[in-house]
Short mmCIF file of C-alpha atoms in Angstrom, two decimals:
data_model
loop_
_atom_site.label_atom_id
_atom_site.label_comp_id
_atom_site.label_asym_id
_atom_site.label_seq_id
_atom_site.Cartn_x
_atom_site.Cartn_y
_atom_site.Cartn_z
CA MET T 1 -0.01 0.00 0.00
CA GLY T 2 3.06 2.22 -0.27
CA ASN T 3 2.98 5.32 1.94
CA TRP T 4 -0.79 5.10 2.46
CA THR T 5 -2.03 6.19 5.88
CA ALA T 6 -5.26 4.78 7.31
CA PRO T 7 -7.87 7.47 8.19
CA SER T 8 -8.54 5.79 11.51
CA ALA T 9 -7.85 2.68 13.59
CA ILE T 10 -10.84 1.00 11.90
CA GLU T 11 -9.41 1.06 8.44
CA ARG T 12 -5.88 0.30 9.68
CA GLU T 13 -6.98 -2.89 11.48
CA LEU T 14 -9.04 -4.03 8.51
CA ALA T 15 -6.19 -3.32 6.06
CA GLU T 16 -3.62 -5.12 8.20
CA ALA T 17 -5.81 -8.22 8.49
CA LYS T 18 -6.41 -8.20 4.70
CA GLU T 19 -2.69 -7.80 4.01
CA ARG T 20 -1.89 -10.81 6.28
CA GLY T 21 -4.65 -12.79 4.67
CA ASP T 22 -6.18 -13.21 8.11
CA TRP T 23 -9.84 -13.29 7.21
CA VAL T 24 -10.90 -14.50 10.63
CA ALA T 25 -9.41 -11.30 12.16
CA PHE T 26 -10.91 -9.27 9.33
CA LEU T 27 -14.44 -10.54 9.88
CA ASP T 28 -14.08 -10.19 13.65
CA ARG T 29 -13.18 -6.55 13.21
CA LEU T 30 -15.76 -5.98 10.51
CA SER T 31 -18.54 -7.45 12.70
CA LEU T 32 -17.78 -4.75 15.26
CA THR T 33 -17.67 -1.93 12.69
CA GLU T 34 -20.46 0.43 11.75
CA LEU T 35 -21.10 0.20 8.01
CA PHE T 36 -22.56 3.20 6.22
CA VAL T 37 -24.87 2.64 3.25
CA PRO T 38 -25.20 5.50 0.70
CA GLN T 39 -28.78 6.77 0.36
CA SER T 40 -30.68 9.49 -1.48
CA ARG T 41 -31.78 12.13 1.02
CA THR T 42 -35.07 12.37 -0.88
CA TYR T 43 -35.70 8.70 -0.38
CA GLN T 44 -34.70 8.77 3.28
CA ASP T 45 -37.03 11.70 3.96
CA ALA T 46 -39.92 9.74 2.44
CA ASN T 47 -38.85 6.40 4.01
CA PRO T 48 -36.91 7.17 7.26
CA THR T 49 -37.06 3.59 8.60
CA ARG T 50 -36.03 1.80 5.40
CA VAL T 51 -32.72 1.17 3.67
CA ARG T 52 -32.47 1.14 -0.13
CA LEU T 53 -29.80 -1.27 -1.48
CA ASP T 54 -28.71 -0.36 -4.97
CA PRO T 55 -26.10 -2.65 -6.55
CA ALA T 56 -23.28 -1.20 -8.61
CA TYR T 57 -21.01 -2.89 -11.10
CA PHE T 58 -17.32 -3.29 -10.31
CA PRO T 59 -14.78 -4.35 -12.93
CA GLN T 60 -12.45 -5.53 -10.15
CA VAL T 61 -14.69 -8.56 -9.64
CA ARG T 62 -16.65 -8.30 -12.89
CA ALA T 63 -19.89 -8.36 -10.97
CA ASN T 64 -22.37 -6.25 -9.06
CA ALA T 65 -22.02 -5.49 -5.35
CA TYR T 66 -23.70 -3.56 -2.59
CA VAL T 67 -21.51 -0.72 -1.32
CA VAL T 68 -20.76 0.04 2.33
CA ILE T 69 -18.25 2.53 3.80
CA THR T 70 -16.49 2.51 7.14
CA GLU T 71 -16.64 5.59 9.31
CA GLY T 72 -13.14 6.93 8.59
CA VAL T 73 -13.76 6.99 4.83
CA LEU T 74 -17.04 8.88 4.86
CA PRO T 75 -16.97 11.92 2.48
CA VAL T 76 -17.79 15.47 3.45
CA PRO T 77 -21.56 15.75 4.00
CA THR T 78 -23.49 17.12 1.02
CA PRO T 79 -27.17 18.14 0.83
CA GLU T 80 -28.45 15.15 -1.20
CA LEU T 81 -26.19 12.22 -0.40
CA VAL T 82 -26.79 10.79 3.07
CA PHE T 83 -25.95 7.48 4.81
CA LYS T 84 -27.77 4.88 6.77
CA CYS T 85 -25.72 3.26 9.54
CA GLN T 86 -25.97 -0.51 9.70
CA ASN T 87 -23.66 -3.41 10.62
CA LEU T 88 -22.64 -6.77 9.25
CA GLY T 89 -25.34 -8.51 11.32
CA TRP T 90 -27.98 -6.40 9.57
CA PHE T 91 -26.75 -7.63 6.20
CA VAL T 92 -26.89 -11.22 7.45
CA ASP T 93 -30.61 -10.77 8.24
CA ASN T 94 -31.56 -8.53 5.29
CA TYR T 95 -29.47 -9.62 2.30
CA PRO T 96 -31.91 -10.34 -0.55
CA SER T 97 -31.94 -13.87 -1.88
CA ASP T 98 -31.40 -12.49 -5.33
CA GLY T 99 -28.84 -9.86 -4.15
CA PRO T 100 -25.45 -9.39 -5.89
CA PRO T 101 -22.65 -11.84 -5.19
CA TYR T 102 -20.44 -9.35 -3.33
CA LEU T 103 -20.46 -6.82 -0.50
CA ALA T 104 -18.06 -4.07 -1.48
CA ILE T 105 -16.33 -2.48 1.52
CA ASN T 106 -14.72 0.89 0.88
CA PRO T 107 -14.48 0.42 -2.90
CA GLY T 108 -12.08 2.71 -4.68
CA THR T 109 -9.72 3.00 -1.71
CA PRO T 110 -6.28 1.33 -1.25
CA PHE T 111 -7.91 -1.11 1.16
CA GLU T 112 -11.12 -2.07 -0.69
CA VAL T 113 -12.48 -5.55 -0.11
CA PHE T 114 -15.12 -7.49 -1.99
CA LEU T 115 -16.66 -10.01 0.36
CA PRO T 116 -18.41 -12.99 -1.33
CA ALA T 117 -22.02 -12.96 -0.18
CA THR T 118 -23.30 -16.44 -0.90
CA PRO T 119 -25.57 -18.02 1.76
CA ALA T 120 -22.57 -20.03 3.01
CA HIS T 121 -20.43 -16.90 3.32
CA ARG T 122 -23.27 -15.01 5.10
CA ALA T 123 -23.44 -17.90 7.61
CA THR T 124 -19.77 -17.19 8.37
CA TRP T 125 -20.57 -13.53 8.83
CA ASP T 126 -23.27 -14.53 11.29
CA PHE T 127 -20.87 -16.68 13.26
CA HIS T 128 -18.50 -13.71 13.72
CA CYS T 129 -21.29 -11.36 14.62
CA ASN T 130 -22.66 -13.70 17.30
CA ARG T 131 -19.37 -13.98 19.10
CA ASN T 132 -18.96 -10.28 19.60
CA GLN T 133 -17.92 -9.36 23.12
CA ARG T 134 -18.99 -5.73 22.96
CA PRO T 135 -21.52 -3.55 21.09
CA VAL T 136 -20.89 -2.58 17.42
CA GLY T 137 -19.10 0.71 16.98
CA LEU T 138 -16.17 2.46 18.60
CA GLU T 139 -15.73 1.86 22.29
CA GLN T 140 -17.28 4.40 24.61
CA ASN T 141 -15.21 6.48 27.04
CA LYS T 142 -12.09 6.11 24.91
CA VAL T 143 -10.40 8.70 22.70
CA HIS T 144 -10.80 8.05 18.93
CA SER T 145 -9.17 10.21 16.33
CA LEU T 146 -9.27 10.63 12.57
CA HIS T 147 -5.65 10.75 11.39
CA ILE T 148 -6.77 11.79 7.88
CA GLY T 149 -9.81 13.94 7.19
CA GLY T 150 -10.04 15.52 10.66
CA PRO T 151 -8.14 18.53 12.09
CA LEU T 152 -5.57 17.73 14.78
CA GLN T 153 -4.31 21.31 15.34
CA GLY T 154 -5.69 24.83 14.84
CA PRO T 155 -8.84 26.64 15.89
CA VAL T 156 -11.36 24.07 14.54
CA ALA T 157 -9.51 21.26 16.38
CA PHE T 158 -9.40 23.37 19.57
CA GLY T 159 -13.15 24.03 19.38
CA LEU T 160 -13.86 20.33 18.77
CA ALA T 161 -11.66 19.46 21.78
CA CYS T 162 -13.82 21.72 23.93
CA GLY T 163 -16.71 19.39 23.22
CA ALA T 164 -14.67 16.21 23.53
CA HIS T 165 -16.49 14.97 26.61
CA LEU T 166 -19.48 13.93 24.60
CA SER T 167 -17.48 12.62 21.63
CA VAL T 168 -15.40 10.42 23.87
CA HIS T 169 -18.30 9.30 25.99
CA ASN T 170 -20.41 8.32 22.96
CA GLY T 171 -17.59 6.55 21.11
CA LEU T 172 -17.20 9.02 18.26
CA PHE T 173 -14.19 10.57 16.57
CA TRP T 174 -13.54 13.72 18.51
CA ASN T 175 -12.15 15.59 15.46
CA ALA T 176 -14.71 14.58 12.80
CA VAL T 177 -15.88 18.04 11.77
CA ALA T 178 -17.37 16.60 8.53
CA TYR T 179 -19.78 14.77 10.76
CA HIS T 180 -22.19 11.97 9.86
CA GLY T 181 -22.66 10.55 13.38
CA GLN T 182 -24.83 7.50 13.24
CA GLY T 183 -26.35 8.38 9.93
CA TYR T 184 -28.76 11.01 8.68
CA THR T 185 -32.04 9.69 10.06
CA LYS T 186 -30.55 8.72 13.42
CA GLU T 187 -29.02 12.13 13.88
CA ARG T 188 -32.40 13.72 13.12
CA GLU T 189 -34.16 11.41 15.59
CA LYS T 190 -31.72 12.29 18.35
CA LEU T 191 -32.06 16.05 17.84
CA LYS T 192 -35.85 15.73 17.95
CA GLU T 193 -35.85 13.47 21.02
CA TRP T 194 -33.31 15.31 23.15
CA TRP T 195 -33.62 18.84 21.97
CA GLY T 196 -37.00 19.16 20.24
CA ILE T 197 -35.17 20.29 17.09
CA THR T 198 -36.83 19.52 13.79
CA THR T 199 -35.90 22.48 11.58
CA ARG T 200 -32.83 24.42 10.50
CA GLU T 201 -34.14 27.55 12.32
CA GLU T 202 -34.46 25.60 15.61
CA TRP T 203 -30.95 24.24 15.19
CA LEU T 204 -29.51 27.75 14.55
CA SER T 205 -31.36 29.16 17.55
CA SER T 206 -30.22 26.38 19.87
CA THR T 207 -26.61 26.68 18.69
CA GLU T 208 -26.61 30.40 19.30
CA GLN T 209 -28.13 29.94 22.76
CA LEU T 210 -25.43 27.48 23.68
CA LEU T 211 -22.64 29.69 22.34
CA THR T 212 -23.81 32.54 24.57
CA ALA T 213 -24.31 30.26 27.58
CA ASP T 214 -27.98 31.07 27.57
CA MET T 215 -29.18 27.58 28.46
CA VAL T 216 -27.12 26.87 31.57
CA SER T 217 -28.79 27.90 34.84
CA SER T 218 -28.14 31.56 35.72
CA VAL T 219 -28.60 30.56 39.39
CA TRP T 220 -25.60 28.17 39.28
CA GLU T 221 -23.48 30.68 37.45
CA PHE T 222 -24.46 33.49 39.88
CA ALA T 223 -23.37 31.39 42.87
CA LEU T 224 -20.02 30.57 41.27
CA ARG T 225 -19.47 34.18 40.19
CA VAL T 226 -19.83 35.36 43.78
CA ARG T 227 -17.26 32.86 44.97
CA ARG T 228 -14.91 33.81 42.10
CA ALA T 229 -15.13 37.48 43.10
CA LEU T 230 -14.45 36.64 46.74
CA ALA T 231 -11.43 34.51 45.86
CA LYS T 232 -10.03 37.31 43.76
CA GLU T 233 -10.66 39.92 46.43
CA PHE T 234 -9.18 37.88 49.28
CA ALA T 235 -6.50 36.15 47.20
CA GLY T 236 -7.23 32.66 48.27
CA PRO T 237 -9.74 29.88 49.03
CA VAL T 238 -13.24 30.91 50.15
CA ASP T 239 -14.82 29.26 53.14
CA ILE T 240 -18.27 27.89 52.34
CA GLU T 241 -19.94 29.92 55.16
CA HIS T 242 -18.27 33.05 53.89
CA TRP T 243 -19.57 32.21 50.41
CA ARG T 244 -23.09 31.61 51.67
CA HIS T 245 -23.15 34.76 53.79
CA ALA T 246 -21.86 36.97 50.94
CA THR T 247 -24.37 35.50 48.49
CA ALA T 248 -27.28 36.20 50.87
CA SER T 249 -26.06 39.70 51.45
CA ILE T 250 -25.90 40.41 47.71
CA LEU T 251 -29.40 39.10 47.11
CA ARG T 252 -30.88 41.20 49.92
CA ALA T 253 -29.01 44.29 48.70
CA ASN T 254 -30.29 43.67 45.15
CA ALA T 255 -33.86 43.35 46.42
CA GLU T 256 -33.48 46.67 48.33
CA ARG T 257 -32.06 48.47 45.29
CA ALA T 258 -34.84 47.17 43.06
CA ALA T 259 -37.41 48.73 45.44
CA GLU T 260 -35.83 52.21 45.34
CA PRO T 261 -37.57 54.99 43.34
CA ARG T 262 -36.11 55.56 39.88
CA ILE T 263 -35.84 58.74 37.84
CA THR T 264 -37.02 58.13 34.27
CA PRO T 265 -37.89 60.48 31.37
CA ASP T 266 -41.50 60.28 32.57
CA GLY T 267 -40.57 61.33 36.09
CA VAL T 268 -40.05 59.40 39.32
CA THR T 269 -41.13 55.80 39.10
CA MET T 270 -42.02 54.04 42.31
CA ALA T 271 -41.17 50.31 42.59
CA GLU T 272 -43.00 47.75 44.56
CA PRO T 273 -40.68 46.08 47.07
CA ARG T 274 -40.43 42.33 46.68
CA PRO T 275 -42.09 40.33 49.51
CA ALA T 276 -39.57 39.40 52.20
CA ALA T 277 -40.68 35.75 52.01
CA GLU T 278 -39.89 35.68 48.24
CA VAL T 279 -36.37 37.09 48.81
CA GLU T 280 -35.65 34.69 51.69
CA GLY T 281 -36.95 31.77 49.61
CA GLU T 282 -34.53 32.76 46.80
CA ILE T 283 -31.68 32.90 49.31
CA ALA T 284 -32.58 29.44 50.67
CA GLY T 285 -32.52 28.09 47.12
CA ILE T 286 -29.12 29.56 46.41
CA GLN T 287 -27.76 28.16 49.72
CA ARG T 288 -28.89 24.67 48.59
CA VAL T 289 -27.13 25.12 45.25
CA ILE T 290 -23.95 26.20 47.05
CA GLY T 291 -24.21 23.03 49.19
CA ARG T 292 -24.58 20.86 46.12
CA ILE T 293 -21.62 22.49 44.38
CA ALA T 294 -19.45 22.07 47.42
CA ARG T 295 -20.28 18.38 47.75
CA TYR T 296 -19.62 17.70 44.06
CA GLU T 297 -16.25 19.51 44.34
CA GLN T 298 -15.41 17.37 47.32
CA ARG T 299 -16.14 14.27 45.26
CA PHE T 300 -14.14 15.70 42.32
CA ARG T 301 -11.13 16.04 44.61
CA ALA T 302 -11.49 12.52 45.94
CA ASP T 303 -11.68 11.16 42.36
CA GLY T 304 -8.71 13.23 41.13
CA LEU T 305 -10.64 15.61 38.89
CA LEU T 306 -9.87 18.66 40.95
CA ALA T 307 -6.75 19.58 42.93
CA GLU T 308 -7.08 20.30 46.66
CA ASP T 309 -6.56 24.05 46.27
CA LYS T 310 -8.72 24.44 43.17
CA TYR T 311 -12.45 25.07 42.63
CA VAL T 312 -14.82 25.19 39.70
CA ARG T 313 -14.77 28.62 38.14
CA SER T 314 -17.88 28.46 35.95
CA VAL T 315 -20.38 25.98 34.48
CA GLU T 316 -20.63 27.79 31.19
CA ALA T 317 -18.57 24.93 29.73
CA TRP T 318 -21.73 22.83 29.94
CA ASP T 319 -23.18 25.05 27.25
CA TYR T 320 -19.99 25.69 25.24
CA GLY T 321 -19.05 22.02 25.03
CA ARG T 322 -22.60 21.16 23.86
CA ALA T 323 -22.43 24.04 21.35
CA SER T 324 -19.33 22.40 19.77
CA GLN T 325 -21.24 19.20 19.48
CA MET T 326 -24.53 20.82 18.36
CA ALA T 327 -22.61 22.36 15.43
CA ARG T 328 -21.71 18.81 14.30
CA TRP T 329 -25.13 17.33 15.03
CA GLY T 330 -26.75 19.87 12.79
CA LEU T 331 -24.47 19.04 9.92
CA GLY T 332 -25.14 15.31 10.35
CA ALA T 333 -28.91 16.08 10.25
CA ARG T 334 -28.34 18.39 7.23
CA PHE T 335 -29.66 21.45 9.04
CA GLY T 336 -26.48 23.29 8.31
CA SER T 337 -23.40 23.41 6.09
CA LEU T 338 -19.80 22.47 6.82
CA ALA T 339 -18.81 26.16 6.83
CA GLU T 340 -21.49 26.95 9.39
CA THR T 341 -20.37 24.01 11.54
CA GLU T 342 -16.67 25.12 11.45
CA ASP T 343 -17.66 28.70 12.33
CA ALA T 344 -19.71 27.61 15.33
CA VAL T 345 -16.94 25.22 16.53
CA ILE T 346 -14.35 27.99 16.30
CA ARG T 347 -16.63 30.30 18.30
CA ALA T 348 -17.05 27.63 20.97
CA GLY T 349 -13.28 27.46 21.29
CA ARG T 350 -12.96 31.18 21.68
CA VAL T 351 -15.55 31.54 24.42
CA CYS T 352 -13.99 28.63 26.30
CA LYS T 353 -10.57 30.34 26.23
CA LEU T 354 -12.17 33.44 27.68
CA ALA T 355 -13.89 31.57 30.51
CA TYR T 356 -11.24 29.01 31.50
CA ARG T 357 -7.52 28.65 32.04
CA SER T 358 -6.79 25.03 31.11
CA TRP T 359 -8.32 21.85 29.73
CA GLU T 360 -8.75 20.58 33.32
CA ASP T 361 -10.43 23.81 34.30
CA LEU T 362 -12.86 23.47 31.41
CA SER T 363 -13.47 19.81 32.16
CA VAL T 364 -14.63 20.24 35.71
CA GLY T 365 -16.90 23.13 34.70
CA PHE T 366 -18.56 20.89 32.07
CA ILE T 367 -18.87 17.95 34.43
CA LEU T 368 -20.34 20.06 37.21
CA GLY T 369 -22.92 21.51 34.83
CA ARG T 370 -23.88 18.14 33.54
CA CYS T 371 -24.16 16.72 37.08
CA LEU T 372 -26.23 19.66 38.36
CA HIS T 373 -28.56 19.16 35.41
CA PHE T 374 -28.87 15.38 35.44
CA ASP T 375 -27.32 13.65 38.44
CA GLU T 376 -29.21 14.88 41.52
CA GLU T 377 -26.21 13.95 43.74
CA GLU T 378 -26.75 10.27 43.07
CA PHE T 379 -23.22 10.00 41.68
CA GLY T 380 -24.57 7.42 39.24
CA HIS T 381 -23.85 6.95 35.55
CA TRP T 382 -24.20 10.66 34.74
CA TYR T 383 -21.25 11.24 37.06
CA GLU T 384 -19.23 8.03 36.57
CA ASP T 385 -19.31 8.32 32.73
CA MET T 386 -17.81 11.78 32.96
CA VAL T 387 -15.08 10.62 35.34
CA ALA T 388 -14.14 7.94 32.83
CA THR T 389 -14.24 10.48 29.98
CA HIS T 390 -12.09 12.96 31.98
CA ARG T 391 -9.49 10.38 32.70
CA ALA T 392 -9.32 9.24 29.13
CA LEU T 393 -8.84 12.86 27.88
CA THR T 394 -6.16 13.63 30.44
CA THR T 395 -4.16 10.43 30.04
CA ASP T 396 -4.55 8.99 26.54
CA PRO T 397 -1.48 9.89 24.43
CA GLY T 398 -3.81 10.60 21.47
CA SER T 399 -5.99 12.98 23.44
CA PRO T 400 -6.40 16.50 22.00
CA TRP T 401 -5.97 17.85 25.50
CA LEU T 402 -2.38 16.52 25.59
CA ASN T 403 -1.55 17.60 22.04
CA ILE T 404 -3.23 20.94 21.61
CA PRO T 405 -1.88 23.70 23.91
CA TRP T 406 -4.44 25.72 25.77
CA THR T 407 -2.66 29.02 24.98
#
């Protein structure tokens, strides 16, 4: 294969098995690999649950074959050509009796393979699929990179790395800016289910809200901002009781100022003072948030996410990291273009640099935001998954956090 470089570990492992003539290893790897079937977007919009298999003629084998592409070889998304994500087991169950004699894997590349697809060969595929020890696809909570076709340095790579928690957790290439995800219809389903997004306009609006940290709770951010100001003023760690007292004082002072008369172009405007019970209820709520933050930080320190003398600066990373991912999700669902995705990813990187001082600083901000949103102090999978992701991103030699400087 000369000086050819595999786009990812998927293609490298398949190519190495082919070169050795080790078809057992080849089928073992292929059975764990997501296979993308080219589809017309018009057809998929009309038939979202179906897969259209169109055979093509290949002179290499002088016969027709169905075409599938592995993830590292997927082309840049275009408006009309989309992909349906399947696996070898699906072809075992759905190969037509009068289908072509071959399954073409990555045709036209240096590592193309034409698998014979007779009933006997499909029985062999089935054997390899049934002895899988893990789910099909890239392993979750591990760093996966595109070595060709994905940025490894520069502002786009930096912005993608800011959203790497979700890429790593979900078993996706962290630097796939030309994103297909799990295929066109699946990406649309996920955006509808998790975000209520069904149109380009909704995608654009959600992306902008995330890039301006307009979705994360202002209450959480207010509490952290008070502590950040105290730490700067007193040049050191802030005791939790000091933090609580200062926050309560600020809220009471704000309520008093809001009740003061104001001079406007129309004259003096009298304001209605807020009921004392309402103000004290708000203070009690903030105190509970401070307690939750302090307990999460204590656990972060115990699990090695946060140094003893450090604290979480901000939870805006919860929005910024999701903005980086939302940019890609919209491209996979064909709500946006590659240029729009790159622009949003770069913006996500810029706002992260303004809000944080290091990858670790950003990481704990993202994890705290995710836990405050989902975990309810159960320290269950919402928390444990992020611990695994943080450790992968701070220790894996291929991690962007170890290869892209923060400044």
